[in-house]
CSV table of C-alpha atoms and ligand atoms in Angstrom, one decimal:
chain,number,residue,atom,x,y,z
A,1,UNK,CA,13.2,7.8,11.0
A,2,UNK,CA,14.9,4.5,11.7
A,3,UNK,CA,17.4,3.0,9.3
A,4,UNK,CA,17.2,-0.7,8.9
A,5,UNK,CA,19.3,-3.4,7.1
A,6,UNK,CA,16.8,-6.0,5.9
A,7,UNK,CA,17.3,-9.5,4.6
A,8,UNK,CA,15.0,-11.8,2.6
A,9,UNK,CA,15.7,-15.5,2.0
A,10,UNK,CA,12.3,-17.3,2.3
A,11,UNK,CA,12.3,-18.9,-1.1
A,12,UNK,CA,14.4,-18.5,-4.2
A,13,UNK,CA,15.4,-14.9,-4.1
A,14,UNK,CA,18.4,-13.8,-1.8
A,15,UNK,CA,18.0,-10.1,-1.0
A,16,UNK,CA,19.4,-7.4,1.2
A,17,UNK,CA,18.2,-3.8,1.4
A,18,UNK,CA,18.7,-0.6,3.5
A,19,UNK,CA,15.5,1.3,4.3
A,20,UNK,CA,14.9,4.5,6.2
A,21,UNK,CA,11.3,4.9,7.2
A,22,UNK,CA,9.4,4.8,4.0
A,23,UNK,CA,12.4,5.4,1.8
A,24,UNK,CA,14.3,2.5,0.2
A,25,UNK,CA,18.0,3.6,0.2
A,26,UNK,CA,19.3,0.4,-1.6
A,27,UNK,CA,17.9,-3.0,-2.7
A,28,UNK,CA,20.0,-5.9,-3.9
A,29,UNK,CA,18.4,-9.1,-5.2
A,30,UNK,CA,20.1,-12.2,-6.4
A,31,UNK,CA,17.6,-14.4,-8.1
A,32,UNK,CA,18.1,-18.2,-8.3
A,33,UNK,CA,15.1,-18.6,-10.6
A,34,UNK,CA,17.2,-19.6,-13.7
A,35,UNK,CA,18.9,-22.3,-11.7
A,36,UNK,CA,15.7,-23.8,-10.3
A,37,UNK,CA,14.0,-23.5,-13.7
A,38,UNK,CA,15.9,-26.6,-15.0
A,39,UNK,CA,14.1,-28.6,-12.3
A,40,UNK,CA,10.7,-27.0,-13.0
A,41,UNK,CA,10.4,-25.5,-9.5
A,42,UNK,CA,12.2,-24.5,-6.4
A,43,UNK,CA,14.6,-27.2,-4.9
A,44,UNK,CA,14.8,-26.3,-1.2
A,45,UNK,CA,18.3,-27.7,-0.5
A,46,UNK,CA,19.7,-25.8,-3.5
A,47,UNK,CA,17.9,-22.6,-2.4
A,48,UNK,CA,19.5,-22.7,1.1
A,49,UNK,CA,23.0,-23.3,-0.4
A,50,UNK,CA,22.6,-20.4,-2.8
A,51,UNK,CA,21.4,-18.1,0.0
A,52,UNK,CA,24.6,-19.1,2.0
A,53,UNK,CA,26.8,-18.1,-0.9
A,54,UNK,CA,25.0,-14.9,-2.0
A,55,UNK,CA,24.0,-13.2,1.3
A,56,UNK,CA,27.4,-11.8,2.5
A,57,UNK,CA,28.1,-10.0,-0.8
A,58,UNK,CA,24.5,-8.8,-1.0
A,59,UNK,CA,24.7,-7.3,2.5
A,60,UNK,CA,28.0,-5.6,1.6
A,61,UNK,CA,26.5,-4.2,-1.6
A,62,UNK,CA,23.3,-3.0,0.0
A,63,UNK,CA,25.3,-1.0,2.7
A,64,UNK,CA,27.7,0.3,0.0
A,65,UNK,CA,24.8,1.5,-2.2
A,66,UNK,CA,23.2,3.2,0.7
A,67,UNK,CA,26.6,4.7,1.6
A,68,UNK,CA,26.2,3.7,5.2
A,69,UNK,CA,28.2,1.4,7.5
A,70,UNK,CA,26.6,-1.3,9.6
A,71,UNK,CA,27.1,0.9,12.7
A,72,UNK,CA,24.6,3.4,11.2
A,73,UNK,CA,21.8,0.9,11.4
A,74,UNK,CA,19.1,1.3,14.1
A,75,UNK,CA,18.0,-2.4,13.6
A,76,UNK,CA,18.6,-5.5,11.5
A,77,UNK,CA,15.6,-7.3,10.1
A,78,UNK,CA,15.1,-10.7,8.4
A,79,UNK,CA,12.1,-12.7,7.1
A,80,UNK,CA,11.5,-15.5,9.7
A,81,UNK,CA,8.2,-17.0,8.4
A,82,UNK,CA,6.6,-18.4,6.4
A,83,UNK,CA,8.8,-20.1,3.7
A,84,UNK,CA,11.3,-22.9,3.2
A,85,UNK,CA,12.8,-23.7,6.7
A,86,UNK,CA,16.4,-24.1,5.5
A,87,UNK,CA,16.2,-21.0,3.4
A,88,UNK,CA,14.7,-18.9,6.2
A,89,UNK,CA,17.4,-20.0,8.6
A,90,UNK,CA,20.2,-18.5,6.4
A,91,UNK,CA,18.6,-15.0,6.6
A,92,UNK,CA,17.6,-15.4,10.3
A,93,UNK,CA,21.1,-16.4,11.5
A,94,UNK,CA,22.8,-13.8,9.4
A,95,UNK,CA,20.3,-11.1,10.6
A,96,UNK,CA,20.6,-12.0,14.3
A,97,UNK,CA,24.4,-12.2,14.1
A,98,UNK,CA,24.7,-8.8,12.4
A,99,UNK,CA,22.2,-7.2,14.9
A,100,UNK,CA,24.2,-8.6,17.8
A,101,UNK,CA,27.5,-7.4,16.2
A,102,UNK,CA,26.1,-3.9,15.7
A,103,UNK,CA,24.5,-3.9,19.2
A,104,UNK,CA,21.0,-3.1,17.7
A,105,UNK,CA,17.6,-4.8,17.9
A,106,UNK,CA,16.7,-7.7,15.6
A,107,UNK,CA,13.3,-7.5,14.0
A,108,UNK,CA,11.9,-10.8,12.6
A,109,UNK,CA,9.4,-10.1,9.8
A,110,UNK,CA,6.4,-12.1,8.5
A,111,UNK,CA,7.0,-12.4,4.8
A,112,UNK,CA,3.4,-11.6,3.9
A,113,UNK,CA,3.5,-8.4,6.0
A,114,UNK,CA,6.6,-7.5,3.9
A,115,UNK,CA,4.5,-7.9,0.7
A,116,UNK,CA,1.8,-5.8,2.3
A,117,UNK,CA,4.1,-3.0,3.2
A,118,UNK,CA,5.3,-2.9,-0.4
A,119,UNK,CA,2.0,-1.2,-1.2
A,120,UNK,CA,1.3,0.5,2.2
A,121,UNK,CA,4.4,2.6,2.3
A,122,UNK,CA,3.5,4.8,-0.7
A,123,UNK,CA,3.0,8.6,-0.5
A,124,UNK,CA,0.3,9.4,0.4
A,125,UNK,CA,-0.2,6.3,2.5
A,126,UNK,CA,-3.4,4.4,1.8
A,127,UNK,CA,-6.2,5.0,4.3
A,128,UNK,CA,-7.3,2.2,6.6
A,129,UNK,CA,-9.4,0.1,6.8
A,130,UNK,CA,-8.5,-1.9,3.7
A,131,UNK,CA,-9.0,-5.2,2.1
A,132,UNK,CA,-5.7,-6.9,1.2
A,133,UNK,CA,-5.5,-9.4,-1.7
A,134,UNK,CA,-2.3,-11.2,-1.4
A,135,UNK,CA,-1.5,-13.4,-4.4
A,136,UNK,CA,1.9,-15.1,-4.5
A,137,UNK,CA,3.5,-18.4,-5.3
A,138,UNK,CA,2.6,-19.8,-1.8
A,139,UNK,CA,-0.5,-17.8,-0.8
A,140,UNK,CA,-3.8,-16.5,-2.0
A,141,UNK,CA,-5.5,-14.7,0.8
A,142,UNK,CA,-8.1,-12.0,1.4
A,143,UNK,CA,-7.3,-10.1,4.6
A,144,UNK,CA,-9.1,-7.2,6.3
A,145,UNK,CA,-6.6,-4.7,7.7
A,146,UNK,CA,-8.5,-2.4,10.0
A,147,UNK,CA,-5.6,-0.9,11.9
A,148,UNK,CA,-1.8,-1.2,11.8
A,149,UNK,CA,-0.7,-4.8,12.4
A,150,UNK,CA,-4.4,-6.0,12.8
A,151,UNK,CA,-5.1,-8.7,10.2
A,152,UNK,CA,-8.3,-10.7,9.8
A,153,UNK,CA,-8.4,-13.5,7.2
A,154,UNK,CA,-11.7,-13.4,5.4
A,155,UNK,CA,-11.0,-15.9,2.6
A,156,UNK,CA,-8.4,-17.6,0.5
A,157,UNK,CA,-7.4,-20.6,-1.6
A,158,UNK,CA,-8.4,-24.0,-0.3
A,159,UNK,CA,-5.7,-25.7,-2.4
A,160,UNK,CA,-3.1,-24.2,-4.8
A,161,UNK,CA,-2.1,-20.6,-4.6
A,162,UNK,CA,-2.7,-18.4,-7.6
A,163,UNK,CA,1.0,-18.2,-8.4
A,164,UNK,CA,1.3,-21.9,-8.0
A,165,UNK,CA,-1.5,-22.4,-10.6
A,166,UNK,CA,0.4,-20.1,-13.0
A,167,UNK,CA,3.6,-22.1,-12.5
A,168,UNK,CA,1.8,-25.5,-12.9
A,169,UNK,CA,-0.2,-24.5,-16.0
A,170,UNK,CA,3.0,-23.0,-17.5
A,171,UNK,CA,4.7,-26.3,-17.0
A,172,UNK,CA,1.7,-28.1,-18.7
A,173,UNK,CA,2.0,-25.7,-21.7
A,174,UNK,CA,5.8,-26.2,-21.9
A,175,UNK,CA,6.4,-22.5,-21.0
A,176,UNK,CA,9.0,-23.0,-18.2
A,177,UNK,CA,9.5,-21.5,-14.7
A,178,UNK,CA,8.4,-19.1,-13.2
A,179,UNK,CA,5.1,-19.5,-14.9
A,180,UNK,CA,3.5,-16.2,-14.3
A,181,UNK,CA,5.6,-14.0,-16.6
A,182,UNK,CA,5.7,-16.8,-19.2
A,183,UNK,CA,1.9,-17.2,-19.3
A,184,UNK,CA,1.4,-13.4,-19.4
A,185,UNK,CA,3.7,-13.2,-22.4
A,186,UNK,CA,2.1,-16.1,-24.2
A,187,UNK,CA,-1.4,-14.8,-23.4
A,188,UNK,CA,-0.7,-11.5,-25.2
A,189,UNK,CA,-1.3,-13.1,-28.6
A,190,UNK,CA,-4.1,-15.4,-27.4
A,191,UNK,CA,-7.9,-15.4,-27.3
A,192,UNK,CA,-9.1,-15.3,-23.7
A,193,UNK,CA,-12.5,-16.5,-24.6
A,194,UNK,CA,-11.6,-19.5,-26.6
A,195,UNK,CA,-11.7,-21.9,-23.7
A,196,UNK,CA,-14.3,-21.7,-20.9
A,197,UNK,CA,-12.3,-22.9,-17.9
A,198,UNK,CA,-14.1,-23.4,-14.5
A,199,UNK,CA,-13.8,-20.5,-12.0
A,200,UNK,CA,-13.2,-22.9,-9.0
A,201,UNK,CA,-15.8,-22.6,-6.3
A,202,UNK,CA,-16.0,-24.0,-2.8
A,203,UNK,CA,-19.4,-25.4,-2.0
A,204,UNK,CA,-21.0,-24.6,1.4
A,205,UNK,CA,-22.6,-27.4,3.4
A,206,UNK,CA,-26.0,-25.7,3.3
A,207,UNK,CA,-25.8,-25.1,-0.5
A,208,UNK,CA,-24.4,-22.3,-2.5
A,209,UNK,CA,-20.7,-21.3,-2.7
A,210,UNK,CA,-18.2,-19.7,-0.4
A,211,UNK,CA,-18.1,-16.0,-1.6
A,212,UNK,CA,-14.5,-15.3,-0.8
A,213,UNK,CA,-12.7,-18.6,-1.1
A,214,UNK,CA,-10.8,-19.8,-4.1
A,215,UNK,CA,-9.8,-23.2,-5.6
A,216,UNK,CA,-7.3,-23.3,-8.4
A,217,UNK,CA,-6.5,-27.1,-8.5
A,218,UNK,CA,-9.7,-27.9,-10.6
A,219,UNK,CA,-8.8,-25.2,-13.0
A,220,UNK,CA,-5.3,-26.7,-13.5
A,221,UNK,CA,-6.9,-30.1,-14.1
A,222,UNK,CA,-9.3,-28.6,-16.6
A,223,UNK,CA,-6.3,-27.2,-18.5
A,224,UNK,CA,-4.5,-30.6,-18.3
A,225,UNK,CA,-7.6,-32.3,-19.8
A,226,UNK,CA,-7.7,-29.8,-22.7
A,227,UNK,CA,-3.9,-30.3,-23.3
A,228,UNK,CA,-4.4,-34.1,-23.3
A,229,UNK,CA,-7.3,-33.8,-25.7
A,230,UNK,CA,-5.2,-31.9,-28.2
A,231,UNK,CA,-2.3,-34.3,-27.8
A,232,UNK,CA,-4.5,-37.3,-28.4
A,233,UNK,CA,-5.7,-35.7,-31.6
A,234,UNK,CA,-2.1,-35.2,-32.6
A,235,UNK,CA,-2.8,-31.5,-33.1
A,236,UNK,CA,-0.5,-28.6,-32.3
A,237,UNK,CA,-1.3,-27.1,-28.9
A,238,UNK,CA,-3.0,-23.7,-29.1
A,239,UNK,CA,-0.6,-22.4,-26.3
A,240,UNK,CA,-1.5,-18.7,-26.6
A,241,UNK,CA,-5.3,-19.3,-26.4
A,242,UNK,CA,-4.9,-21.8,-23.5
A,243,UNK,CA,-2.6,-19.3,-21.6
A,244,UNK,CA,-5.0,-16.4,-22.3
A,245,UNK,CA,-8.1,-18.3,-21.3
A,246,UNK,CA,-6.5,-19.6,-18.1
A,247,UNK,CA,-5.1,-16.1,-17.2
A,248,UNK,CA,-8.5,-14.5,-17.8
A,249,UNK,CA,-10.4,-16.8,-15.5
A,250,UNK,CA,-7.8,-16.4,-12.7
A,251,UNK,CA,-7.9,-12.6,-13.0
A,252,UNK,CA,-11.7,-12.6,-13.1
A,253,UNK,CA,-12.2,-14.7,-9.9
A,254,UNK,CA,-9.5,-12.8,-8.0
A,255,UNK,CA,-11.0,-9.4,-8.9
A,256,UNK,CA,-14.7,-10.5,-8.5
A,257,UNK,CA,-14.2,-12.1,-5.1
A,258,UNK,CA,-12.0,-9.3,-3.7
A,259,UNK,CA,-14.4,-6.6,-4.7
A,260,UNK,CA,-17.4,-8.5,-3.3
A,261,UNK,CA,-15.4,-9.2,0.0
A,262,UNK,CA,-14.4,-5.5,0.3
A,263,UNK,CA,-18.0,-4.3,-0.3
A,264,UNK,CA,-19.6,-6.8,2.0
A,265,UNK,CA,-17.2,-5.8,4.8
A,266,UNK,CA,-17.5,-2.0,4.3
A,267,UNK,CA,-13.8,-1.7,3.3
A,268,UNK,CA,-13.4,1.1,0.8
A,269,UNK,CA,-9.9,0.4,-0.3
A,270,UNK,CA,-8.2,-2.6,-1.8
A,271,UNK,CA,-4.5,-3.3,-1.7
A,272,UNK,CA,-3.1,-6.0,-4.0
A,273,UNK,CA,0.4,-7.4,-3.4
A,274,UNK,CA,2.5,-10.5,-4.1
A,275,UNK,CA,4.2,-11.9,-7.2
A,276,UNK,CA,0.9,-12.4,-9.1
A,277,UNK,CA,0.1,-8.7,-8.7
A,278,UNK,CA,2.8,-8.0,-11.3
A,279,UNK,CA,0.4,-9.5,-13.9
A,280,UNK,CA,-0.6,-6.7,-16.4
A,281,UNK,CA,-4.0,-8.2,-17.2
A,282,UNK,CA,-4.8,-8.5,-13.4
A,283,UNK,CA,-3.7,-4.9,-12.8
A,284,UNK,CA,-5.8,-3.6,-15.7
A,285,UNK,CA,-8.9,-5.5,-14.6
A,286,UNK,CA,-8.4,-4.3,-11.0
A,287,UNK,CA,-8.1,-0.7,-12.2
A,288,UNK,CA,-11.2,-0.9,-14.3
A,289,UNK,CA,-13.5,-2.6,-11.8
A,290,UNK,CA,-12.3,-0.6,-8.8
A,291,UNK,CA,-13.1,2.6,-10.7
A,292,UNK,CA,-16.5,1.3,-11.6
A,293,UNK,CA,-17.3,0.4,-8.0
A,294,UNK,CA,-15.7,3.5,-6.4
A,295,UNK,CA,-13.1,1.5,-4.5
A,296,UNK,CA,-9.6,3.0,-3.8
A,297,UNK,CA,-7.0,0.7,-5.4
A,298,UNK,CA,-3.4,0.5,-4.2
A,299,UNK,CA,-1.0,-1.6,-6.2
A,300,UNK,CA,2.6,-2.2,-5.2
A,301,UNK,CA,5.1,-0.7,-7.7
A,302,UNK,CA,6.1,-3.4,-10.2
A,303,UNK,CA,9.6,-3.7,-8.9
A,304,UNK,CA,8.4,-4.6,-5.4
A,305,UNK,CA,5.8,-7.2,-6.5
A,306,UNK,CA,8.1,-10.2,-6.4
A,307,UNK,CA,10.3,-11.1,-3.5
A,308,UNK,CA,12.8,-8.5,-2.3
A,309,UNK,CA,14.3,-7.2,0.9
A,310,UNK,CA,13.1,-3.6,0.5
A,311,UNK,CA,9.6,-4.7,1.5
A,312,UNK,CA,11.0,-6.5,4.6
A,313,UNK,CA,12.8,-3.2,5.5
A,314,UNK,CA,9.6,-1.2,5.1
A,315,UNK,CA,7.8,-3.6,7.4
A,316,UNK,CA,10.6,-3.5,9.9
A,317,UNK,CA,10.6,0.3,10.1
A,318,UNK,CA,6.9,0.2,11.0
A,319,UNK,CA,7.5,-2.4,13.7
A,320,UNK,CA,10.5,-0.4,15.0
A,321,UNK,CA,8.3,2.7,15.1
A,322,UNK,CA,5.8,0.7,17.2
A,323,UNK,CA,8.7,-0.1,19.6
A,324,UNK,CA,8.7,-3.8,18.6
A,325,UNK,CA,11.7,-6.0,18.4
A,326,UNK,CA,12.3,-9.8,18.4
A,327,UNK,CA,14.2,-12.0,20.7
A,328,UNK,CA,17.6,-13.1,19.5
A,329,UNK,CA,16.4,-16.6,20.2
A,330,UNK,CA,13.6,-16.3,17.6
A,331,UNK,CA,13.7,-19.2,15.2
A,332,UNK,CA,11.9,-19.7,11.8
A,333,UNK,CA,8.6,-21.2,10.9
A,334,UNK,CA,7.6,-22.7,7.5
A,335,UNK,CA,4.0,-21.8,8.2
A,336,UNK,CA,2.6,-19.0,10.4
A,337,UNK,CA,-0.6,-17.1,10.0
A,338,UNK,CA,-0.3,-13.4,9.2
A,339,UNK,CA,-2.9,-12.8,12.0
A,340,UNK,CA,-0.3,-14.0,14.5
A,341,UNK,CA,2.5,-11.7,13.2
A,342,UNK,CA,2.4,-9.8,16.5
A,343,UNK,CA,3.7,-12.9,18.3
A,344,UNK,CA,7.1,-12.4,16.7
A,345,UNK,CA,7.7,-9.5,19.1
A,346,UNK,CA,7.3,-11.2,22.4
A,347,UNK,CA,8.7,-14.4,23.9
A,348,UNK,CA,9.8,-16.5,20.9
A,349,UNK,CA,6.8,-18.6,19.6
A,350,UNK,CA,9.2,-20.8,17.6
B,407,KG4,O1,5.7,-13.1,-4.2
B,407,KG4,P1,6.5,-14.0,-5.0
B,407,KG4,O2,7.7,-13.5,-5.7
B,407,KG4,O3,7.1,-15.2,-4.1
B,407,KG4,C1,6.3,-15.8,-3.1
B,407,KG4,O4,6.3,-15.3,-2.0
B,407,KG4,O5,5.7,-16.8,-3.5
B,407,KG4,O6,5.6,-14.7,-6.0
B,407,KG4,C2,6.1,-15.6,-7.0
B,407,KG4,C3,4.9,-16.1,-7.8
B,407,KG4,C4,5.2,-17.2,-8.8
B,407,KG4,O7,4.3,-18.2,-8.7
B,407,KG4,C5,5.1,-16.5,-10.1
B,407,KG4,O8,4.7,-17.4,-11.2
B,407,KG4,C6,4.1,-15.4,-9.9
B,407,KG4,O9,4.4,-15.0,-8.5
B,407,KG4,N1,4.2,-14.3,-10.8
B,407,KG4,C7,3.3,-14.0,-11.7
B,407,KG4,C8,3.8,-12.9,-12.5
B,407,KG4,N2,5.1,-12.6,-12.0
B,407,KG4,C9,5.3,-13.5,-11.0
B,407,KG4,N3,2.1,-14.5,-11.9
B,407,KG4,C10,1.3,-13.9,-12.9
B,407,KG4,N4,1.8,-12.9,-13.7
B,407,KG4,C11,3.0,-12.4,-13.5
B,407,KG4,N5,3.5,-11.4,-14.3
B,408,ZN,ZN1,6.7,-13.5,-1.6
């Protein structure tokens, strides 16, 4: 079992963890969310600066919690794509330096593979092939995983990511950042059927709709129109009902299209990962529908849904097990398809 020190700095969470095989020995996260909240979203320059400040101490704490020295690591891993360039660079340079210092391989990890491994490394391990629904602040994708490291994108959002829609709608409703947890809390006392918001469909050139693609920007505009209508009438905004109705339609389309995609492609299991998979209403709906349809459902434990370094370590242990390591010259990429994750283990593609 390899032991790996892993770093995550792709967005607004600085994190370090020590993972041995499928076991997380320590996981330290310093969230910058509260600081970015006053700007209503992530400020990239500020995120980089906070990673620079936080990372050394987080690394020390992760090793201390695991009761292991740096010299006990078999590899050092860091997220190298996708994400905010400046933020990724902090984790990348720290990871490559520590790997060099310890004389062990450096393993660059694709952030979305990290999210995926948060649900794949359970015991017993989910059986392949699987459909992956990845719903985070930056991505909403449906991916077929037929074997280890083999990813085929089958659909996804054409505009805003699901988490981004939660964040934008929360801002419209005056609920603050990050929007997901705020909307979920407000929705608890709301009526999900009060407003019929559009499910967001992508038209096909020959007629009909794309069965596995999503569009969340029209939904956000529909909420905006409703908010404006109430404001014009000078009435108090029905925040709970708006939040519940918005959340219900997002959950419905995510579940409906994932299930259809899995069934159409003969994939008997569904894995749901990323920040949005922490949503209780989504988890309940997934559980109910997958049971009805006879699909095996795998959800990441709640603590691993949002960004952390444990998931990066889990991914790195799998790559290490496949004898893969990255060049010390590997840089970072703000965008990089998950299907090209294998390229991180050859001559540097960026
Ligand atoms: O995976 P993540 O931590 O970071 C990215 O890689 O993007 O996802 C963050 C996103 C944010 O947009 C946040 O609003 C959303 O996940 N999120 C949620 C919930 N918790 C976090 N969305 C819906 N319900 C939640 N409980
Ligand atoms: Zn993430």
